[in-house]
Coordinates of C-alpha atoms in Angstrom, one line a residue:
X1 CA 0.4 0.1 -0.1
X2 CA 1.3 3.8 -0.6
X3 CA 2.6 5.9 1.8
X4 CA 0.8 8.6 3.6
X5 CA 1.8 11.7 2.0
X6 CA 1.6 15.4 4.3
X7 CA 0.7 17.9 1.2
X8 CA -0.6 20.1 3.6
X9 CA -2.2 21.0 6.9
X10 CA -5.3 18.1 8.3
X11 CA -7.8 20.5 7.9
X12 CA -11.0 18.6 8.0
X13 CA -13.2 19.2 11.5
X14 CA -16.9 19.0 12.1
X15 CA -19.6 20.6 14.4
X16 CA -21.8 18.6 15.7
X17 CA -24.7 20.8 16.3
X18 CA -25.2 22.1 12.6
X19 CA -23.6 17.9 11.7
X20 CA -22.1 19.0 8.7
X21 CA -18.2 19.7 7.9
X22 CA -16.3 22.1 8.8
X23 CA -13.1 23.6 7.9
X24 CA -11.7 25.1 10.4
X25 CA -11.5 24.8 14.9
X26 CA -15.1 26.4 14.8
X27 CA -18.2 26.5 13.0
X28 CA -20.0 29.9 12.0
X29 CA -22.9 29.4 14.4
X30 CA -19.7 30.0 17.0
X31 CA -19.5 26.3 18.5
X32 CA -16.1 24.0 18.8
X33 CA -16.0 22.0 16.3
X34 CA -14.3 18.2 16.9
X35 CA -11.2 17.7 14.0
X36 CA -12.0 13.8 12.1
X37 CA -8.7 12.4 12.0
X38 CA -8.3 10.9 8.3
X39 CA -5.9 9.5 6.3
X40 CA -3.3 12.1 5.1
X41 CA -2.8 13.9 2.1
X42 CA -6.6 14.9 3.8
X43 CA -8.0 16.5 0.3
X44 CA -12.0 16.0 1.4
X45 CA -14.7 16.1 -1.8
X46 CA -18.5 15.9 -1.4
X47 CA -19.9 12.8 -1.7
X48 CA -21.9 13.9 -4.5
X49 CA -26.1 10.9 -5.2
X50 CA -24.7 8.9 -7.6
X51 CA -21.2 8.0 -4.9
X52 CA -24.0 7.3 -2.0
X53 CA -25.6 5.0 -4.2
X54 CA -22.5 3.3 -5.6
X55 CA -21.1 3.8 -1.5
X56 CA -25.0 1.6 -0.3
X57 CA -25.1 -0.7 -3.9
X58 CA -21.5 -2.3 -2.7
X59 CA -22.6 -2.4 1.4
X60 CA -26.3 -3.8 0.0
X61 CA -23.9 -6.6 -1.2
X62 CA -21.7 -7.4 1.0
X63 CA -23.8 -7.7 3.8
X64 CA -27.8 -6.4 2.7
X65 CA -27.9 -3.2 4.8
X66 CA -27.3 -0.1 3.0
X67 CA -24.4 2.1 4.9
X68 CA -25.2 5.8 4.8
X69 CA -29.3 6.5 5.9
X70 CA -30.6 10.0 4.0
X71 CA -30.8 13.0 4.7
X72 CA -26.9 12.8 6.0
X73 CA -23.8 15.0 4.1
X74 CA -21.5 12.3 2.9
X75 CA -17.9 13.6 2.9
X76 CA -14.8 11.4 1.0
X77 CA -11.1 11.3 1.4
X78 CA -9.0 10.1 -0.7
X79 CA -6.1 8.0 0.5
X80 CA -3.2 5.9 -0.9
X81 CA -3.4 2.3 -2.1
X82 CA -3.0 0.6 -5.3
X83 CA -5.6 2.2 -6.6
X84 CA -8.7 4.7 -5.7
X85 CA -9.2 4.1 -1.9
X86 CA -11.9 6.8 -0.3
X87 CA -12.5 7.1 3.2
X88 CA -16.6 7.6 4.2
X89 CA -17.3 10.2 6.8
X90 CA -20.9 10.8 8.0
X91 CA -21.8 12.6 11.1
X92 CA -18.0 13.3 11.4
X93 CA -17.1 9.4 12.0
X94 CA -15.0 7.5 9.4
X95 CA -17.9 4.8 8.9
X96 CA -15.3 3.0 6.6
X97 CA -13.4 3.0 3.3
X98 CA -14.6 1.8 -0.5
X99 CA -11.6 1.4 -2.4
X100 CA -12.0 -1.0 -5.7
X101 CA -9.5 -4.0 -5.7
X102 CA -7.4 -5.3 -8.9
X103 CA -6.9 -8.6 -8.7
X104 CA -11.3 -8.9 -8.9
X105 CA -11.3 -5.9 -10.5
X106 CA -14.2 -4.9 -7.9
X107 CA -15.8 -2.8 -5.0
X108 CA -15.4 -3.6 -1.4
X109 CA -16.3 -2.6 1.1
X110 CA -14.1 -2.1 4.4
X111 CA -15.7 -1.5 7.8
X112 CA -14.6 0.5 10.2
X113 CA -16.2 -0.3 14.3
X114 CA -18.7 2.4 13.8
X115 CA -19.5 1.9 10.4
X116 CA -20.4 -1.8 11.5
X117 CA -22.5 -1.0 14.3
X118 CA -24.7 1.2 12.1
X119 CA -25.2 -1.8 9.9
X120 CA -25.0 -4.7 13.0
X121 CA -27.0 -3.2 15.9
X122 CA -30.3 -3.2 16.2
X123 CA -31.6 -5.6 12.9
X124 CA -32.0 -9.1 12.4
X125 CA -28.6 -10.5 12.6
X126 CA -30.3 -14.0 10.6
X127 CA -31.4 -10.9 7.6
X128 CA -27.5 -9.3 7.4
X129 CA -24.2 -10.9 5.7
X130 CA -20.6 -11.4 5.8
X131 CA -20.7 -12.5 10.2
X132 CA -19.2 -13.8 12.6
X133 CA -19.8 -14.2 16.8
X134 CA -17.2 -15.3 19.1
X135 CA -17.8 -16.0 22.5
X136 CA -17.1 -13.2 25.3
X137 CA -14.3 -14.8 26.7
X138 CA -12.1 -14.4 23.7
X139 CA -12.0 -10.3 24.0
X140 CA -9.5 -10.1 25.7
X141 CA -6.9 -11.1 23.4
X142 CA -8.1 -9.3 20.5
X143 CA -8.5 -6.5 22.4
X144 CA -5.6 -6.1 24.4
X145 CA -3.4 -8.5 22.7
X146 CA -4.3 -7.6 19.0
X147 CA -4.9 -11.1 18.7
X148 CA -6.3 -13.5 15.6
X149 CA -9.7 -14.6 16.0
X150 CA -9.2 -18.1 16.6
X151 CA -11.5 -20.7 15.0
X152 CA -12.5 -23.1 18.1
X153 CA -14.0 -19.8 19.7
X154 CA -16.2 -18.8 16.8
X155 CA -20.0 -19.9 18.2
X156 CA -21.5 -18.5 14.9
X157 CA -20.8 -17.8 10.9
X158 CA -23.0 -16.9 8.0
X159 CA -22.2 -19.7 5.6
X160 CA -22.2 -17.9 2.7
X161 CA -18.1 -16.4 4.1
X162 CA -15.5 -16.7 2.1
X163 CA -11.9 -16.7 2.2
X164 CA -10.6 -12.7 2.3
X165 CA -13.9 -11.9 2.4
X166 CA -14.7 -8.3 4.8
X167 CA -16.6 -9.5 7.6
X168 CA -17.6 -8.2 11.2
X169 CA -16.9 -9.9 14.5
X170 CA -19.7 -9.7 17.5
X171 CA -20.7 -11.0 20.5
X172 CA -23.8 -13.1 20.9
X173 CA -25.4 -10.0 22.6
X174 CA -25.5 -8.0 18.5
X175 CA -22.7 -5.9 19.8
X176 CA -19.9 -5.4 17.5
X177 CA -15.8 -5.9 18.3
X178 CA -14.5 -5.8 15.5
X179 CA -13.9 -5.8 11.9
X180 CA -11.7 -7.6 9.6
X181 CA -10.6 -9.8 7.2
X182 CA -11.4 -13.8 7.2
X183 CA -9.2 -16.4 6.4
X184 CA -10.8 -19.2 6.5
X185 CA -14.5 -20.0 5.0
X186 CA -18.1 -19.6 7.2
X187 CA -18.7 -23.1 7.8
X188 CA -14.4 -23.8 7.9
X189 CA -14.9 -21.7 11.2
X190 CA -17.5 -23.9 12.6
X191 CA -15.6 -27.0 11.7
X192 CA -12.1 -26.7 11.9
X193 CA -10.3 -27.1 15.8
X194 CA -7.4 -24.5 15.5
X195 CA -6.3 -22.1 12.9
X196 CA -7.3 -17.6 12.8
X197 CA -10.7 -17.4 11.5
X198 CA -10.9 -13.7 11.5
X199 CA -7.8 -11.0 10.8
X200 CA -8.8 -8.1 12.8
X201 CA -7.8 -4.7 11.0
X202 CA -10.6 -2.7 14.0
X203 CA -12.1 -3.6 17.6
X204 CA -12.9 -2.0 20.6
X205 CA -15.0 -2.4 23.4
X206 CA -19.3 -3.0 22.9
X207 CA -20.7 1.1 22.6
X208 CA -24.0 3.0 20.7
X209 CA -23.6 3.5 17.6
X210 CA -23.5 7.2 17.3
X211 CA -25.7 8.5 15.1
X212 CA -26.1 12.8 14.6
X213 CA -29.1 14.3 13.6
X214 CA -30.1 14.0 9.7
X215 CA -31.8 17.5 6.9
X216 CA -28.8 19.4 6.3
X217 CA -28.0 19.3 2.7
X218 CA -24.3 21.3 1.3
X219 CA -25.8 25.2 1.8
X220 CA -26.2 24.8 5.1
X221 CA -22.4 23.4 5.2
X222 CA -21.5 26.8 3.5
X223 CA -23.4 29.1 5.9
X224 CA -21.0 27.1 8.5
X225 CA -17.6 27.4 6.5
X226 CA -18.8 30.8 5.4
X227 CA -16.3 33.2 7.4
X228 CA -13.1 30.6 6.4
X229 CA -14.3 31.4 2.7
X230 CA -14.5 34.4 3.2
X231 CA -11.3 34.6 3.9
X232 CA -8.9 31.9 1.6
X233 CA -11.1 34.4 -0.9
X234 CA -9.9 37.7 -0.2
X235 CA -6.3 36.3 0.2
X236 CA -7.4 34.3 -3.4
X237 CA -8.1 38.2 -4.4
X238 CA -5.4 39.9 -3.3
X239 CA -3.3 37.8 -5.1
X240 CA -4.5 37.8 -8.2
X241 CA -4.9 41.5 -8.4
X242 CA -1.1 42.6 -7.0
X243 CA 0.5 38.8 -9.3
X244 CA -1.7 40.6 -12.7
X245 CA -0.3 44.7 -11.7
X246 CA 3.3 43.6 -11.2
X247 CA 3.3 42.3 -15.0
X248 CA 2.6 44.0 -18.2
X249 CA 1.3 40.9 -19.4
X250 CA -2.1 39.8 -20.6
X251 CA -4.0 38.0 -18.2
X252 CA -5.5 34.4 -19.6
X253 CA -7.1 32.3 -17.3
X254 CA -6.1 28.2 -18.8
X255 CA -9.6 26.9 -18.2
X256 CA -9.7 22.9 -18.4
X257 CA -13.5 22.2 -17.7
X258 CA -11.8 20.6 -13.9
X259 CA -13.4 21.9 -10.4
X260 CA -10.2 23.7 -10.1
X261 CA -9.6 26.1 -13.0
X262 CA -13.4 26.7 -12.4
X263 CA -13.0 28.3 -9.0
X264 CA -9.9 30.0 -10.6
X265 CA -11.8 32.0 -13.0
X266 CA -14.6 32.6 -11.0
X267 CA -12.0 34.2 -8.9
X268 CA -10.5 35.9 -11.5
X269 CA -13.5 37.1 -12.4
X270 CA -14.7 38.3 -9.0
X271 CA -11.3 40.5 -9.2
X272 CA -10.8 41.7 -13.1
X273 CA -12.3 42.9 -15.6
X274 CA -9.1 42.1 -18.5
X275 CA -9.1 39.0 -19.2
X276 CA -9.6 35.9 -21.7
X277 CA -9.9 31.9 -21.5
X278 CA -7.8 29.5 -22.9
X279 CA -8.9 25.8 -23.2
X280 CA -7.0 23.1 -24.9
X281 CA -8.7 20.7 -26.4
X282 CA -6.1 17.1 -26.2
X283 CA -8.4 15.4 -28.2
X284 CA -10.0 13.5 -24.8
X285 CA -11.8 15.1 -23.4
X286 CA -15.2 13.8 -22.1
X287 CA -18.2 15.0 -24.2
X288 CA -19.9 16.8 -21.2
X289 CA -16.1 18.5 -20.6
X290 CA -16.1 19.9 -24.0
X291 CA -20.6 20.7 -23.6
X292 CA -18.9 23.1 -20.1
X293 CA -16.1 24.6 -22.0
X294 CA -18.9 26.6 -24.5
X295 CA -21.5 26.8 -21.6
X296 CA -18.5 28.3 -19.0
X297 CA -17.5 30.8 -22.0
X298 CA -21.2 32.4 -22.3
X299 CA -21.9 31.9 -18.6
X300 CA -18.8 34.6 -18.2
X301 CA -18.9 36.3 -21.3
X302 CA -15.6 37.0 -21.7
X303 CA -13.4 35.1 -24.8
X304 CA -12.3 31.0 -25.2
X305 CA -9.4 31.1 -27.1
X306 CA -8.9 27.1 -27.8
X307 CA -5.9 25.1 -29.4
X308 CA -6.8 21.3 -30.8
X309 CA -4.7 18.4 -31.3
X310 CA -7.3 17.2 -33.5
X311 CA -6.2 12.8 -33.4
X312 CA -2.8 13.6 -33.1
X313 CA -3.3 11.0 -30.2
X314 CA -4.9 8.4 -32.2
X315 CA -1.8 9.2 -35.0
X316 CA 1.4 8.4 -32.4
X317 CA -0.3 5.8 -30.7
X318 CA 0.4 3.5 -33.6
X319 CA 4.5 4.0 -33.1
X320 CA 4.8 5.3 -29.1
X321 CA 2.9 2.3 -27.8
X322 CA 0.3 3.2 -25.5
X323 CA 1.0 6.0 -22.0
X324 CA 2.1 5.3 -19.5
X325 CA 3.4 6.5 -15.9
X326 CA 6.6 6.6 -16.0
X327 CA 5.9 7.7 -19.9
X328 CA 3.4 10.0 -20.6
X329 CA 4.4 11.0 -24.9
X330 CA 0.9 11.8 -25.2
X331 CA 1.0 15.1 -22.9
X332 CA 4.0 16.9 -25.7
X333 CA 1.8 16.2 -28.2
X334 CA -1.2 16.6 -27.7
X335 CA -1.8 19.4 -24.9
X336 CA 2.1 20.8 -24.6
X337 CA 2.4 22.4 -28.0
X338 CA -1.0 23.0 -29.1
X339 CA -1.0 25.4 -25.1
X340 CA 2.4 26.8 -26.4
X341 CA 1.5 27.3 -30.4
X342 CA -2.5 29.2 -27.9
X343 CA 0.0 32.0 -27.1
X344 CA 2.6 32.5 -29.6
X345 CA -0.9 33.1 -32.2
X346 CA -2.2 35.1 -29.4
X347 CA -0.1 36.7 -27.2
X348 CA 2.2 38.4 -28.8
X349 CA 5.5 38.0 -26.2
X350 CA 3.3 35.7 -23.7
X351 CA 0.6 36.0 -21.3
X352 CA -0.3 35.2 -17.0
X353 CA -2.1 32.1 -17.1
X354 CA -3.7 32.0 -13.4
X355 CA -4.1 28.5 -13.3
X356 CA -6.1 25.4 -10.7
X357 CA -2.8 23.9 -9.3
X358 CA -3.0 23.0 -5.3
X359 CA -0.9 22.0 -3.1
X360 CA -2.9 18.6 -2.6
X361 CA -2.6 16.9 -5.8
X362 CA 0.9 15.5 -5.5
X363 CA 4.1 16.2 -4.0
X364 CA 5.3 17.6 -7.0
X365 CA 2.9 20.3 -6.5
X366 CA 2.6 20.8 -2.7
X367 CA 6.3 21.9 -3.6
X368 CA 5.7 24.3 -6.3
X369 CA 5.4 28.3 -6.3
X370 CA 3.2 29.9 -6.2
X371 CA 3.9 31.4 -9.1
X372 CA 5.6 29.9 -11.9
X373 CA 8.0 30.2 -15.5
X374 CA 7.0 27.2 -17.5
X375 CA 11.1 26.2 -18.6
X376 CA 8.2 23.5 -21.7
X377 CA 6.0 26.7 -22.3
X378 CA 8.7 29.7 -22.6
X379 CA 5.7 32.0 -23.3
X380 CA 3.4 31.5 -19.9
X381 CA 3.7 32.7 -16.4
X382 CA 2.1 30.3 -14.4
X383 CA 0.2 31.9 -11.3
X384 CA -2.3 29.5 -8.6
X385 CA -4.6 31.7 -6.0
X386 CA -6.4 28.1 -5.4
X387 CA -2.5 26.8 -3.8
X388 CA -3.8 25.6 -0.3
X389 CA -7.3 25.1 -0.5
X390 CA -8.6 21.6 -0.5
X391 CA -11.1 20.0 -2.8
X392 CA -13.9 20.3 -0.2
X393 CA -13.1 24.5 -0.4
X394 CA -13.6 24.6 -3.7
X395 CA -16.7 22.4 -4.2
X396 CA -17.7 24.8 -1.4
X397 CA -17.1 27.9 -2.9
X398 CA -18.8 26.4 -6.2
X399 CA -21.6 25.8 -4.5
X400 CA -21.3 29.5 -2.9
X401 CA -21.4 31.0 -6.4
X402 CA -23.3 28.7 -8.4
X403 CA -20.5 28.4 -11.2
X404 CA -21.5 25.5 -13.9
X405 CA -19.3 22.9 -13.1
X406 CA -18.9 19.5 -14.8
X407 CA -21.8 17.7 -15.1
X408 CA -19.1 14.6 -15.3
X409 CA -18.5 15.0 -11.6
X410 CA -22.0 13.6 -10.4
X411 CA -20.5 10.5 -12.4
X412 CA -18.5 8.9 -10.4
X413 CA -15.1 10.9 -11.5
X414 CA -13.6 12.4 -8.5
X415 CA -10.9 14.5 -11.6
X416 CA -11.0 16.1 -14.9
X417 CA -8.7 15.7 -18.1
X418 CA -7.9 13.0 -20.4
X419 CA -10.3 9.6 -20.1
X420 CA -7.6 7.8 -20.7
X421 CA -5.0 9.3 -18.9
X422 CA -2.7 6.6 -17.5
X423 CA -2.1 8.5 -14.9
X424 CA -6.2 7.7 -13.6
X425 CA -7.3 4.4 -11.8
X426 CA -8.0 0.8 -12.9
X427 CA -11.1 2.4 -11.6
X428 CA -11.9 4.7 -14.2
X429 CA -11.2 2.9 -16.6
X430 CA -14.6 0.2 -15.5
X431 CA -16.6 3.2 -15.1
X432 CA -15.7 4.7 -18.7
X433 CA -17.1 1.4 -19.8
X434 CA -20.3 2.8 -17.5
X435 CA -21.0 6.3 -18.8
X436 CA -19.8 6.5 -21.8
X437 CA -19.1 2.8 -23.5
X438 CA -18.5 5.0 -26.5
X439 CA -14.9 5.6 -25.6
X440 CA -14.0 2.5 -23.9
X441 CA -14.6 0.4 -26.9
X442 CA -12.4 2.6 -28.7
X443 CA -9.0 2.7 -25.2
X444 CA -9.5 -1.0 -25.6
X445 CA -9.6 -1.8 -29.4
X446 CA -6.4 0.1 -29.9
X447 CA -5.2 -1.6 -26.5
X448 CA -5.4 -5.1 -27.8
X449 CA -4.5 -4.4 -31.2
X450 CA -1.1 -3.7 -29.2
X451 CA -1.1 -7.0 -27.2
X452 CA -1.5 -8.7 -29.6
X453 CA 1.1 -6.3 -32.2
X454 CA 3.7 -6.9 -28.9
X455 CA 2.7 -10.7 -27.4
X456 CA 0.8 -9.5 -25.1
X457 CA -2.2 -11.7 -23.6
X458 CA -5.6 -9.7 -23.4
X459 CA -5.2 -9.8 -19.5
X460 CA -2.8 -7.3 -20.0
X461 CA -5.5 -4.9 -20.4
X462 CA -8.0 -6.1 -18.9
X463 CA -5.9 -5.5 -15.4
X464 CA -4.1 -1.8 -16.9
X465 CA -1.2 -4.0 -16.8
X466 CA -0.4 -0.9 -19.9
X467 CA -0.6 1.8 -17.6
X468 CA 2.9 1.4 -15.9
X469 CA 6.8 0.8 -17.3
X470 CA 8.3 -0.2 -14.1
X471 CA 5.4 -2.8 -12.8
X472 CA 4.6 -1.8 -8.7
X473 CA 5.2 -4.7 -6.7
X474 CA 1.4 -5.6 -6.7
X475 CA 1.0 -6.1 -9.9
X476 CA 4.1 -8.2 -10.3
X477 CA 2.3 -10.3 -7.9
X478 CA -0.6 -10.3 -9.8
X479 CA 0.9 -10.7 -12.8
X480 CA 2.8 -14.1 -11.5
X481 CA -0.8 -15.2 -10.0
X482 CA -2.6 -14.7 -13.4
X483 CA 0.9 -16.2 -15.4
X484 CA 0.3 -12.5 -17.2
X485 CA 3.4 -12.0 -18.8
X486 CA 4.6 -8.6 -18.8
X487 CA 7.2 -8.5 -21.1
X488 CA 6.7 -8.6 -24.4
X489 CA 7.2 -11.1 -27.0
X490 CA 8.5 -10.1 -31.3
X491 CA 10.5 -11.0 -33.5
X492 CA 13.8 -9.3 -33.9
X493 CA 12.0 -6.4 -36.7
X494 CA 14.4 -5.9 -40.4
X495 CA 13.9 -1.8 -39.7
X496 CA 13.9 0.2 -37.1
X497 CA 11.5 3.7 -36.3
X498 CA 12.5 5.9 -33.5
X499 CA 10.7 8.7 -33.2
X500 CA 11.0 11.5 -30.6
X501 CA 7.2 13.3 -29.1
X502 CA 7.7 16.4 -30.1
X503 CA 9.9 18.9 -27.0
X504 CA 11.7 17.8 -23.8
X505 CA 8.9 18.4 -21.2
X506 CA 9.9 19.6 -18.0
X507 CA 10.2 16.7 -15.8
X508 CA 8.7 16.8 -12.2
X509 CA 11.9 16.2 -10.0
X510 CA 13.3 18.9 -11.5
X511 CA 15.1 18.9 -14.8
X512 CA 14.5 17.7 -18.4
X513 CA 12.6 14.6 -19.5
X514 CA 12.0 13.3 -23.1
X515 CA 10.1 10.4 -24.4
X516 CA 10.9 7.7 -27.2
X517 CA 10.2 5.2 -28.7
X518 CA 10.7 2.6 -31.9
X519 CA 7.5 1.5 -32.0
X520 CA 8.0 -2.2 -31.5
X521 CA 9.4 -4.6 -28.6
X522 CA 13.1 -5.3 -28.4
X523 CA 15.4 -7.7 -26.9
X524 CA 16.7 -6.9 -23.1
X525 CA 18.0 -9.8 -22.3
X526 CA 19.8 -11.3 -25.3
X527 CA 20.9 -8.3 -28.1
X528 CA 21.6 -4.8 -26.4
X529 CA 22.7 -7.3 -23.1
X530 CA 25.0 -9.8 -25.0
X531 CA 25.9 -7.3 -27.1
X532 CA 27.1 -4.5 -25.2
X533 CA 26.0 -2.2 -27.8
X534 CA 24.8 0.5 -25.3
X535 CA 28.1 1.0 -22.9
X536 CA 29.8 3.5 -25.5
X537 CA 27.0 5.7 -24.9
X538 CA 27.4 4.7 -21.1
X539 CA 27.4 3.1 -17.9
X540 CA 25.0 0.4 -18.2
X541 CA 22.8 -1.4 -15.9
X542 CA 20.1 -4.6 -16.4
X543 CA 17.0 -4.7 -15.1
X544 CA 14.3 -7.3 -16.1
X545 CA 12.3 -5.8 -19.4
X546 CA 15.1 -2.6 -18.5
X547 CA 18.1 -1.4 -19.4
X548 CA 19.1 2.5 -18.2
X549 CA 22.4 3.7 -20.0
X550 CA 24.0 6.8 -17.5
X551 CA 25.9 9.5 -18.8
X552 CA 27.5 11.6 -16.3
X553 CA 24.5 12.8 -14.0
X554 CA 21.9 11.9 -17.5
X555 CA 19.7 8.6 -17.5
X556 CA 18.1 7.5 -20.0
X557 CA 16.1 4.3 -19.8
X558 CA 15.3 1.6 -22.5
X559 CA 12.3 -1.0 -22.1
X560 CA 11.4 -4.2 -23.8
X561 CA 8.1 -3.0 -25.2
X562 CA 10.2 -0.8 -27.2
X563 CA 10.2 2.9 -25.8
X564 CA 12.3 5.4 -24.5
X565 CA 12.7 7.7 -21.6
X566 CA 15.4 10.3 -20.0
X567 CA 16.3 12.6 -18.3
X568 CA 18.5 15.4 -17.6
X569 CA 19.4 18.3 -15.9
X570 CA 19.4 20.6 -19.6
X571 CA 17.6 20.5 -23.0
X572 CA 21.3 19.5 -24.7
X573 CA 22.2 17.2 -23.0
X574 CA 18.9 15.0 -23.5
X575 CA 19.1 15.7 -27.0
X576 CA 21.9 14.1 -27.1
X577 CA 21.4 11.0 -24.8
X578 CA 18.7 9.5 -26.2
X579 CA 20.8 10.4 -29.1
X580 CA 22.6 8.3 -28.7
X581 CA 21.0 5.8 -27.5
X582 CA 18.8 5.2 -30.1
X583 CA 21.9 5.4 -33.1
X584 CA 23.3 2.1 -29.9
X585 CA 19.6 -0.1 -30.2
X586 CA 19.7 0.4 -33.4
X587 CA 23.7 -0.7 -33.7
X588 CA 22.2 -3.9 -31.6
X589 CA 19.3 -5.1 -33.4
X590 CA 20.4 -4.1 -36.8
X591 CA 24.6 -5.1 -37.1
X592 CA 25.8 -6.2 -40.1
X593 CA 29.2 -7.6 -39.5
X594 CA 30.9 -4.7 -41.1
X595 CA 33.4 -4.2 -38.2
X596 CA 34.4 -0.2 -39.6
X597 CA 33.7 0.3 -35.7
X598 CA 36.3 -2.3 -35.0
X599 CA 39.0 0.0 -36.4
X600 CA 38.0 2.6 -34.7
X601 CA 38.0 2.1 -31.1
X602 CA 41.1 3.1 -29.9
X603 CA 40.9 0.5 -26.5
X604 CA 40.1 -2.5 -28.6
X605 CA 37.4 -3.1 -26.5
X606 CA 35.2 -4.5 -30.0
X607 CA 35.7 -7.8 -31.5
X608 CA 33.8 -9.8 -34.6
X609 CA 32.1 -12.7 -34.0
X610 CA 29.6 -14.4 -36.0
X611 CA 29.0 -11.2 -38.8
X612 CA 28.4 -9.3 -35.5
X613 CA 30.2 -6.2 -33.5
X614 CA 30.5 -7.6 -29.3
X615 CA 31.8 -5.7 -27.0
X616 CA 33.9 -5.6 -24.4
X617 CA 33.6 -4.3 -20.4
X618 CA 36.6 -2.5 -21.1
X619 CA 34.2 0.2 -23.6
X620 CA 35.3 3.3 -21.8
X621 CA 32.0 4.7 -23.2
X622 CA 33.1 7.5 -25.6
X623 CA 31.2 6.3 -27.9
X624 CA 33.6 7.4 -31.0
X625 CA 32.2 3.5 -32.7
X626 CA 28.4 5.5 -32.9
X627 CA 29.4 7.8 -34.9
X628 CA 31.3 6.0 -37.7
X629 CA 28.9 3.6 -38.1
X630 CA 27.0 2.8 -40.9
X631 CA 23.7 2.4 -39.9
X632 CA 24.3 5.7 -38.0
X633 CA 24.4 7.7 -40.8
X634 CA 22.9 5.7 -43.7
X635 CA 20.2 5.1 -42.3

């Protein structure tokens, strides 16, 4: 599981008197609030009706009872996990988590004690599911020593329980004492004389469920947070005035169709008269986003400047393969390039763009300044008035101003952007099949064709493995369990084309990065490693399915899929490294055994074997042999 990351202050509190979330220690009613302990980074947001229906649907399926009653505000907190996981907060209590489990491709509810009490206490146990009744005498071992529930201590259990199910543990009186995951089936719990029946995740002495008065809505929450919002808005207005007044640049708002950029647009509109809207249509936008952009421009009555990437993504995917979290070539082609051209064509001397960037979104954004110069889009100065806002600040502000937000948020998505972004969770792609089946079909068609071309299985597509070059441990284990190959299997090509995505984008960790692709599989362990052909480009190391080349502080990686990712402190050095890696791979795959390189190696580090050149470990990485190779000079 991913580690929690503190990207900003943990702000979620709750007013028991008003029964609403509050982003501070005092409610608008004057009462002190209590702090709600959620997992960092704590970027809390409202649950829409769709979210609540999904939670209750999963709860009904697992326990035969809904978790969330009508008339209660629900807040969600995205927690670190291999895929998507949200903590569910109602009445100021974290009732449960709901997460998408990759192996089964399904949502699972993980109740905490308060959630389990609401599900089970006051209901007839036989009408519910996934329950285990234990002897009261074994409670001290569970509560004080953290012991598992052993089979001999089980008095009764739902016979439908399967191994790894989430279960609720009760004592004979019907009170909840523990929640956890089953290690035996329900029948085995009753029949076995030994073994762990349940591994507890949460446990405590019995107590009554804590419910507060229902009937609150988001208008009530806005009112409770009014003073807090006023302070944040005032700071944002002052920031916008100061930044725009300090620069002799035309002002624009970069609008994406998402909630953050809409909040920025509303703030700018309240502060300035003279500004324009910019929208980059990547060709991969939700239909709701395109319609929302049109409505927003009309609503605010401002000039809308647009740039479209058209079909650039679909024209490039055959060369580069699917974009991954490590190699998002699509950002260069579909977003950054069009934005640069749009600014060049419409803003002589560049522009100041107010952008919806927040520190709670990622580590890179948490350390970003509020005003920055984009190293890739050199004609744009970016500024963020909402850097310290949580998602709940954003939503309360939008509810308060009645700004026209994107309706796709009400269809189960928590973020807007390209609908096939590899940084999306696997759950989003299953959600896409429900909300936009035509888009899901188009994506899967391309992914299946690529998988077949590279000798990869349909399961490689199903489990979202296409989104990675470096597979997390959990996905490596899943692939092993399901016998899914992660390495392409394809005959060595007779020709080798190499393309680098237009431009070299700034790297999140600092410096510059670039993505390239040969458009077909490369034999890493055989052809590249055995030939030693990468050595002239730099110091080389190999891991399964990838080779790494270091040239000073710069580094490039070649993957078995044929993709190449490079990083350096400056663009000039990076371009040189990418060229040397391209030439070296070309030599390794297509070497004709002419021997020209042997005579040009001053260190006698190259020898001929079977009409092919092989580079020994004594190579000094000077690169001289690369330049003289006919494959480099004439192809």
